[in-house]
GROMACS .gro file of C-alpha atoms in nm:
model
   90
    1MET     CA    1   9.804  20.095  23.195
    2SER     CA    2  10.126  20.059  23.388
    3SER     CA    3  10.444  20.164  23.212
    4LEU     CA    4  10.650  19.878  23.364
    5MET     CA    5  10.785  19.677  23.071
    6ARG     CA    6  11.048  19.413  23.019
    7VAL     CA    7  11.168  19.203  22.727
    8ALA     CA    8  11.204  18.828  22.786
    9SER     CA    9  11.179  18.490  22.620
   10VAL     CA   10  10.860  18.319  22.733
   11PRO     CA   11  10.723  17.968  22.676
   12LEU     CA   12  10.470  17.972  22.393
   13ALA     CA   13  10.250  17.744  22.601
   14SER     CA   14  10.219  18.015  22.869
   15VAL     CA   15  10.070  18.275  22.633
   16ARG     CA   16   9.691  18.302  22.635
   17ARG     CA   17   9.550  18.421  22.303
   18PRO     CA   18   9.175  18.481  22.357
   19LEU     CA   19   9.100  18.636  22.017
   20GLN     CA   20   9.118  18.429  21.699
   21ARG     CA   21   9.281  18.595  21.402
   22PHE     CA   22   9.286  18.520  21.031
   23LEU     CA   23   9.629  18.395  20.929
   24ASP     CA   24   9.785  18.492  20.598
   25GLU     CA   25   9.964  18.166  20.515
   26ALA     CA   26  10.216  18.340  20.288
   27LYS     CA   27  10.311  18.574  20.572
   28VAL     CA   28  10.351  18.282  20.815
   29GLU     CA   29  10.573  18.098  20.564
   30ALA     CA   30  10.788  18.409  20.507
   31LEU     CA   31  10.824  18.459  20.883
   32MET     CA   32  10.919  18.093  20.929
   33THR     CA   33  11.202  18.137  20.678
   34SER     CA   34  11.317  18.465  20.835
   35ILE     CA   35  11.299  18.335  21.193
   36ALA     CA   36  11.484  18.014  21.102
   37GLN     CA   37  11.764  18.216  20.939
   38GLU     CA   38  11.788  18.527  21.159
   39GLY     CA   39  11.571  18.477  21.465
   40LEU     CA   40  11.278  18.692  21.564
   41ARG     CA   41  11.340  19.057  21.477
   42GLU     CA   42  11.042  19.214  21.653
   43PRO     CA   43  10.916  19.075  21.987
   44ILE     CA   44  10.545  19.022  22.035
   45ASP     CA   45  10.360  19.235  22.291
   46LEU     CA   46  10.208  19.071  22.598
   47LEU     CA   47  10.011  19.194  22.897
   48GLU     CA   48  10.089  19.033  23.232
   49VAL     CA   49   9.788  19.029  23.460
   50LYS     CA   50   9.814  18.848  23.794
   51GLY     CA   51  10.095  18.627  23.662
   52GLN     CA   52   9.913  18.531  23.339
   53LEU     CA   53  10.044  18.637  22.997
   54TRP     CA   54   9.791  18.760  22.741
   55GLY     CA   55   9.865  18.819  22.372
   56PHE     CA   56   9.655  19.026  22.134
   57ASN     CA   57   9.896  19.080  21.845
   58GLY     CA   58  10.177  18.889  21.676
   59CYS     CA   59   9.957  18.602  21.560
   60HIS     CA   60  10.174  18.539  21.252
   61ARG     CA   61  10.493  18.540  21.458
   62VAL     CA   62  10.339  18.303  21.713
   63ALA     CA   63  10.216  18.069  21.436
   64ALA     CA   64  10.562  18.069  21.275
   65HIS     CA   65  10.725  17.979  21.607
   66GLU     CA   66  10.471  17.700  21.667
   67ARG     CA   67  10.521  17.552  21.320
   68LEU     CA   68  10.899  17.568  21.359
   69GLY     CA   69  10.865  17.378  21.687
   70LEU     CA   70  11.023  17.659  21.889
   71PRO     CA   71  10.924  17.637  22.256
   72THR     CA   72  10.977  18.006  22.341
   73ILE     CA   73  10.921  18.348  22.186
   74ARG     CA   74  11.069  18.689  22.265
   75ALA     CA   75  10.814  18.931  22.403
   76ARG     CA   76  10.774  19.281  22.540
   77ILE     CA   77  10.581  19.221  22.860
   78ARG     CA   78  10.386  19.504  23.020
   79GLN     CA   79  10.236  19.483  23.367
   80ALA     CA   80   9.862  19.545  23.349
   81THR     CA   81   9.552  19.538  23.564
   82PRO     CA   82   9.240  19.322  23.519
   83ARG     CA   83   9.065  19.640  23.400
   84ASP     CA   84   9.329  19.685  23.126
   85LEU     CA   85   9.275  19.324  23.018
   86ASN     CA   86   8.898  19.370  23.004
   87LEU     CA   87   8.947  19.668  22.770
   88HIS     CA   88   9.143  19.445  22.529
   89LEU     CA   89   8.878  19.171  22.543
   90ARG     CA   90   8.595  19.398  22.426
   0.00000   0.00000   0.00000
């Protein structure tokens, strides 16, 4: 995988999340409180493949942002190839 990485705020609507995760509601609630008071401490990780953003972690942070009505989320974005993406989808 490429080592090119940047940190940016991205629209939540632009993040593709192909894998469904179980959400711990208590964790989402705690994150909502923390994010509302202090902002997001730890960015989520995204792969950028041909201009598309793919997320495979941070489901609780994403859910907290969605429930708070926040349109963007801070993310570490790594450039990746279609092959890299396929490895994450297996």
